[in-house]
Amino acid sequence: MAEFTDRYDAGRQLAALLTAHGLSPERSVRGTSAQEATAGVGHQGVKLVVLGLPRGGVPVAEVVARELGAPLDFIMIRKLGVPVHPELAMGAIGEGGVRELNASTVRHFSVTEDQIAEVERREQGDPAAPGRVVPGWQGAGGPAGRHRRPGG
């Protein structure tokens, strides 16, 4: 497993890895240039946008977006913690009511549908839950309607 000095270092290493696998400003999405990709043209209209998850993922995503010359956007999610170990994720809820569960974790801890529903209700009541306004956020146009250029 790779070692990182911090999240910014992780972003630099990830950007280098993506570039080594052919994802670069010159050839970003299946042969589409980054300029074409961010304009929404090229291979089947694919648009390259780097997505970051709040908390630890945003610093990583910001470096990757800057290195690849791509817009940066955020996906607001909330962790669904195992009832007996709330810091251990059994899944997440996201924008638009999306819910993903790790079936093996749910099975391992014998989490019931009622328990999942209760954890989900509690997380949706959190002020930082999906769909809430992020203070100070400005921008429009990304997959979630907010993308921007890193540093901009």
PDB file of C-alpha atoms in Angstrom:
ATOM      1  CA  MET A   1       0.000   0.000   0.000  1.00  0.00           C
ATOM      2  CA  ALA A   2       1.256   3.491  -0.854  1.00  0.00           C
ATOM      3  CA  GLU A   3       2.418   5.815   1.898  1.00  0.00           C
ATOM      4  CA  PHE A   4       1.341   9.457   1.889  1.00  0.00           C
ATOM      5  CA  THR A   5       2.784  12.288   3.938  1.00  0.00           C
ATOM      6  CA  ASP A   6      -0.603  14.043   3.903  1.00  0.00           C
ATOM      7  CA  ARG A   7      -3.752  14.372   1.773  1.00  0.00           C
ATOM      8  CA  TYR A   8      -2.048  16.775  -0.642  1.00  0.00           C
ATOM      9  CA  ASP A   9       0.704  14.228  -1.221  1.00  0.00           C
ATOM     10  CA  ALA A  10      -1.990  11.598  -1.812  1.00  0.00           C
ATOM     11  CA  GLY A  11      -3.541  13.886  -4.446  1.00  0.00           C
ATOM     12  CA  ARG A  12      -0.192  14.379  -6.184  1.00  0.00           C
ATOM     13  CA  GLN A  13       0.441  10.626  -6.216  1.00  0.00           C
ATOM     14  CA  LEU A  14      -3.065   9.882  -7.499  1.00  0.00           C
ATOM     15  CA  ALA A  15      -2.746  12.495 -10.260  1.00  0.00           C
ATOM     16  CA  ALA A  16       0.603  10.992 -11.290  1.00  0.00           C
ATOM     17  CA  LEU A  17      -0.917   7.502 -11.350  1.00  0.00           C
ATOM     18  CA  LEU A  18      -3.878   8.667 -13.437  1.00  0.00           C
ATOM     19  CA  THR A  19      -1.526  10.446 -15.837  1.00  0.00           C
ATOM     20  CA  ALA A  20       0.618   7.285 -16.097  1.00  0.00           C
ATOM     21  CA  HIS A  21      -2.548   5.392 -17.085  1.00  0.00           C
ATOM     22  CA  GLY A  22      -3.353   7.854 -19.866  1.00  0.00           C
ATOM     23  CA  LEU A  23      -5.551  10.369 -18.064  1.00  0.00           C
ATOM     24  CA  SER A  24      -3.869  13.711 -18.617  1.00  0.00           C
ATOM     25  CA  PRO A  25      -4.650  17.253 -19.770  1.00  0.00           C
ATOM     26  CA  GLU A  26      -3.671  16.218 -23.310  1.00  0.00           C
ATOM     27  CA  ARG A  27      -5.582  12.915 -23.348  1.00  0.00           C
ATOM     28  CA  SER A  28      -8.053  12.894 -20.510  1.00  0.00           C
ATOM     29  CA  VAL A  29     -11.106  10.805 -21.282  1.00  0.00           C
ATOM     30  CA  ARG A  30     -10.744   8.055 -23.881  1.00  0.00           C
ATOM     31  CA  GLY A  31      -8.622  10.221 -26.142  1.00  0.00           C
ATOM     32  CA  THR A  32     -10.512  13.445 -25.479  1.00  0.00           C
ATOM     33  CA  SER A  33      -8.415  16.477 -24.549  1.00  0.00           C
ATOM     34  CA  ALA A  34      -9.033  18.076 -21.158  1.00  0.00           C
ATOM     35  CA  GLN A  35     -10.173  21.249 -22.907  1.00  0.00           C
ATOM     36  CA  GLU A  36     -12.714  19.252 -24.935  1.00  0.00           C
ATOM     37  CA  ALA A  37     -13.727  17.197 -21.901  1.00  0.00           C
ATOM     38  CA  THR A  38     -14.372  20.217 -19.687  1.00  0.00           C
ATOM     39  CA  ALA A  39     -16.336  21.787 -22.545  1.00  0.00           C
ATOM     40  CA  GLY A  40     -18.457  18.635 -22.688  1.00  0.00           C
ATOM     41  CA  VAL A  41     -17.342  17.511 -26.144  1.00  0.00           C
ATOM     42  CA  GLY A  42     -15.281  14.635 -27.400  1.00  0.00           C
ATOM     43  CA  HIS A  43     -15.827  10.935 -26.899  1.00  0.00           C
ATOM     44  CA  GLN A  44     -19.594  10.558 -26.548  1.00  0.00           C
ATOM     45  CA  GLY A  45     -19.741  13.983 -24.850  1.00  0.00           C
ATOM     46  CA  VAL A  46     -17.894  12.691 -21.765  1.00  0.00           C
ATOM     47  CA  LYS A  47     -17.030  15.533 -19.393  1.00  0.00           C
ATOM     48  CA  LEU A  48     -14.091  15.163 -16.994  1.00  0.00           C
ATOM     49  CA  VAL A  49     -14.859  16.456 -13.499  1.00  0.00           C
ATOM     50  CA  VAL A  50     -12.929  15.476 -10.365  1.00  0.00           C
ATOM     51  CA  LEU A  51     -15.253  14.748  -7.447  1.00  0.00           C
ATOM     52  CA  GLY A  52     -14.292  15.050  -3.789  1.00  0.00           C
ATOM     53  CA  LEU A  53     -16.062  13.814  -0.698  1.00  0.00           C
ATOM     54  CA  PRO A  54     -16.172  16.316   2.190  1.00  0.00           C
ATOM     55  CA  ARG A  55     -13.859  15.810   5.113  1.00  0.00           C
ATOM     56  CA  GLY A  56     -10.725  14.046   3.854  1.00  0.00           C
ATOM     57  CA  GLY A  57     -11.431  13.724   0.145  1.00  0.00           C
ATOM     58  CA  VAL A  58     -11.614  17.381  -0.863  1.00  0.00           C
ATOM     59  CA  PRO A  59      -7.888  18.194  -0.414  1.00  0.00           C
ATOM     60  CA  VAL A  60      -6.999  15.080  -2.441  1.00  0.00           C
ATOM     61  CA  ALA A  61      -9.516  15.940  -5.174  1.00  0.00           C
ATOM     62  CA  GLU A  62      -8.357  19.560  -5.346  1.00  0.00           C
ATOM     63  CA  VAL A  63      -4.777  18.518  -6.114  1.00  0.00           C
ATOM     64  CA  VAL A  64      -5.930  15.927  -8.679  1.00  0.00           C
ATOM     65  CA  ALA A  65      -8.173  18.491 -10.409  1.00  0.00           C
ATOM     66  CA  ARG A  66      -5.385  21.065 -10.519  1.00  0.00           C
ATOM     67  CA  GLU A  67      -2.854  18.538 -11.857  1.00  0.00           C
ATOM     68  CA  LEU A  68      -5.267  17.273 -14.542  1.00  0.00           C
ATOM     69  CA  GLY A  69      -6.609  20.726 -15.419  1.00  0.00           C
ATOM     70  CA  ALA A  70     -10.163  19.619 -14.641  1.00  0.00           C
ATOM     71  CA  PRO A  71     -13.050  21.234 -12.757  1.00  0.00           C
ATOM     72  CA  LEU A  72     -13.581  20.238  -9.137  1.00  0.00           C
ATOM     73  CA  ASP A  73     -16.952  19.383  -7.604  1.00  0.00           C
ATOM     74  CA  PHE A  74     -18.128  17.934  -4.305  1.00  0.00           C
ATOM     75  CA  ILE A  75     -20.596  15.208  -3.489  1.00  0.00           C
ATOM     76  CA  MET A  76     -22.269  15.731  -0.148  1.00  0.00           C
ATOM     77  CA  ILE A  77     -22.599  12.419   1.686  1.00  0.00           C
ATOM     78  CA  ARG A  78     -23.225  11.260   5.230  1.00  0.00           C
ATOM     79  CA  LYS A  79     -21.755   8.106   6.687  1.00  0.00           C
ATOM     80  CA  LEU A  80     -24.154   5.509   8.039  1.00  0.00           C
ATOM     81  CA  GLY A  81     -22.396   4.087  11.074  1.00  0.00           C
ATOM     82  CA  VAL A  82     -22.959   0.629  12.519  1.00  0.00           C
ATOM     83  CA  PRO A  83     -25.280   1.139  15.546  1.00  0.00           C
ATOM     84  CA  VAL A  84     -22.900  -0.579  17.993  1.00  0.00           C
ATOM     85  CA  HIS A  85     -19.794   1.077  16.421  1.00  0.00           C
ATOM     86  CA  PRO A  86     -20.922   4.449  14.988  1.00  0.00           C
ATOM     87  CA  GLU A  87     -17.451   5.310  13.630  1.00  0.00           C
ATOM     88  CA  LEU A  88     -17.462   2.158  11.483  1.00  0.00           C
ATOM     89  CA  ALA A  89     -19.278   2.807   8.210  1.00  0.00           C
ATOM     90  CA  MET A  90     -21.863   0.319   7.025  1.00  0.00           C
ATOM     91  CA  GLY A  91     -22.843   2.620   4.168  1.00  0.00           C
ATOM     92  CA  ALA A  92     -23.596   6.181   3.157  1.00  0.00           C
ATOM     93  CA  ILE A  93     -26.434   8.398   1.992  1.00  0.00           C
ATOM     94  CA  GLY A  94     -25.924  11.017  -0.655  1.00  0.00           C
ATOM     95  CA  GLU A  95     -27.576  13.746  -2.621  1.00  0.00           C
ATOM     96  CA  GLY A  96     -30.941  12.942  -4.129  1.00  0.00           C
ATOM     97  CA  GLY A  97     -31.674  10.179  -1.622  1.00  0.00           C
ATOM     98  CA  VAL A  98     -28.969   7.794  -2.869  1.00  0.00           C
ATOM     99  CA  ARG A  99     -28.123   5.101  -0.320  1.00  0.00           C
ATOM    100  CA  GLU A 100     -25.298   2.566  -0.548  1.00  0.00           C
ATOM    101  CA  LEU A 101     -24.769  -0.191   2.009  1.00  0.00           C
ATOM    102  CA  ASN A 102     -21.866  -2.581   2.559  1.00  0.00           C
ATOM    103  CA  ALA A 103     -23.807  -5.844   2.736  1.00  0.00           C
ATOM    104  CA  SER A 104     -21.004  -7.795   4.424  1.00  0.00           C
ATOM    105  CA  THR A 105     -20.709  -5.203   7.229  1.00  0.00           C
ATOM    106  CA  VAL A 106     -24.485  -5.125   7.703  1.00  0.00           C
ATOM    107  CA  ARG A 107     -24.538  -8.961   7.864  1.00  0.00           C
ATOM    108  CA  HIS A 108     -21.489  -9.185  10.147  1.00  0.00           C
ATOM    109  CA  PHE A 109     -23.082  -6.896  12.745  1.00  0.00           C
ATOM    110  CA  SER A 110     -26.622  -8.285  12.182  1.00  0.00           C
ATOM    111  CA  VAL A 111     -27.959  -4.784  11.513  1.00  0.00           C
ATOM    112  CA  THR A 112     -31.730  -4.804  10.920  1.00  0.00           C
ATOM    113  CA  GLU A 113     -33.662  -2.705   8.398  1.00  0.00           C
ATOM    114  CA  ASP A 114     -35.193  -0.791  11.335  1.00  0.00           C
ATOM    115  CA  GLN A 115     -31.715   0.034  12.672  1.00  0.00           C
ATOM    116  CA  ILE A 116     -30.557   1.168   9.221  1.00  0.00           C
ATOM    117  CA  ALA A 117     -33.646   3.372   8.896  1.00  0.00           C
ATOM    118  CA  GLU A 118     -32.991   4.925  12.328  1.00  0.00           C
ATOM    119  CA  VAL A 119     -29.335   5.696  11.525  1.00  0.00           C
ATOM    120  CA  GLU A 120     -30.411   7.159   8.176  1.00  0.00           C
ATOM    121  CA  ARG A 121     -33.079   9.357   9.842  1.00  0.00           C
ATOM    122  CA  ARG A 122     -30.516  10.596  12.371  1.00  0.00           C
ATOM    123  CA  GLU A 123     -27.983  11.455   9.632  1.00  0.00           C
ATOM    124  CA  GLN A 124     -30.591  13.228   7.499  1.00  0.00           C
ATOM    125  CA  GLY A 125     -31.401  15.415  10.506  1.00  0.00           C
ATOM    126  CA  ASP A 126     -27.765  16.548  10.739  1.00  0.00           C
ATOM    127  CA  PRO A 127     -27.224  20.185   9.592  1.00  0.00           C
ATOM    128  CA  ALA A 128     -24.460  19.010   7.253  1.00  0.00           C
ATOM    129  CA  ALA A 129     -26.609  16.250   5.739  1.00  0.00           C
ATOM    130  CA  PRO A 130     -27.013  15.916   1.956  1.00  0.00           C
ATOM    131  CA  GLY A 131     -29.084  18.591   0.316  1.00  0.00           C
ATOM    132  CA  ARG A 132     -28.229  21.262   2.888  1.00  0.00           C
ATOM    133  CA  VAL A 133     -26.596  24.504   1.803  1.00  0.00           C
ATOM    134  CA  VAL A 134     -22.834  24.594   2.269  1.00  0.00           C
ATOM    135  CA  PRO A 135     -21.930  27.999   3.816  1.00  0.00           C
ATOM    136  CA  GLY A 136     -19.826  30.166   1.536  1.00  0.00           C
ATOM    137  CA  TRP A 137     -20.261  27.912  -1.495  1.00  0.00           C
ATOM    138  CA  GLN A 138     -20.516  29.666  -4.856  1.00  0.00           C
ATOM    139  CA  GLY A 139     -20.573  28.264  -8.359  1.00  0.00           C
ATOM    140  CA  ALA A 140     -22.799  26.436 -10.804  1.00  0.00           C
ATOM    141  CA  GLY A 141     -22.709  23.891 -13.550  1.00  0.00           C
ATOM    142  CA  GLY A 142     -21.107  20.704 -12.200  1.00  0.00           C
ATOM    143  CA  PRO A 143     -22.721  17.291 -11.890  1.00  0.00           C
ATOM    144  CA  ALA A 144     -24.258  18.451  -8.637  1.00  0.00           C
ATOM    145  CA  GLY A 145     -24.595  21.998 -10.000  1.00  0.00           C
ATOM    146  CA  ARG A 146     -21.497  23.479  -8.329  1.00  0.00           C
ATOM    147  CA  HIS A 147     -18.232  22.777 -10.150  1.00  0.00           C
ATOM    148  CA  ARG A 148     -15.382  25.249 -10.144  1.00  0.00           C
ATOM    149  CA  ARG A 149     -11.738  25.407 -11.131  1.00  0.00           C
ATOM    150  CA  PRO A 150      -9.323  24.594  -8.280  1.00  0.00           C
ATOM    151  CA  GLY A 151      -8.104  27.758  -6.616  1.00  0.00           C
ATOM    152  CA  GLY A 152     -10.927  29.743  -8.208  1.00  0.00           C
TER     153      GLY A 152
END
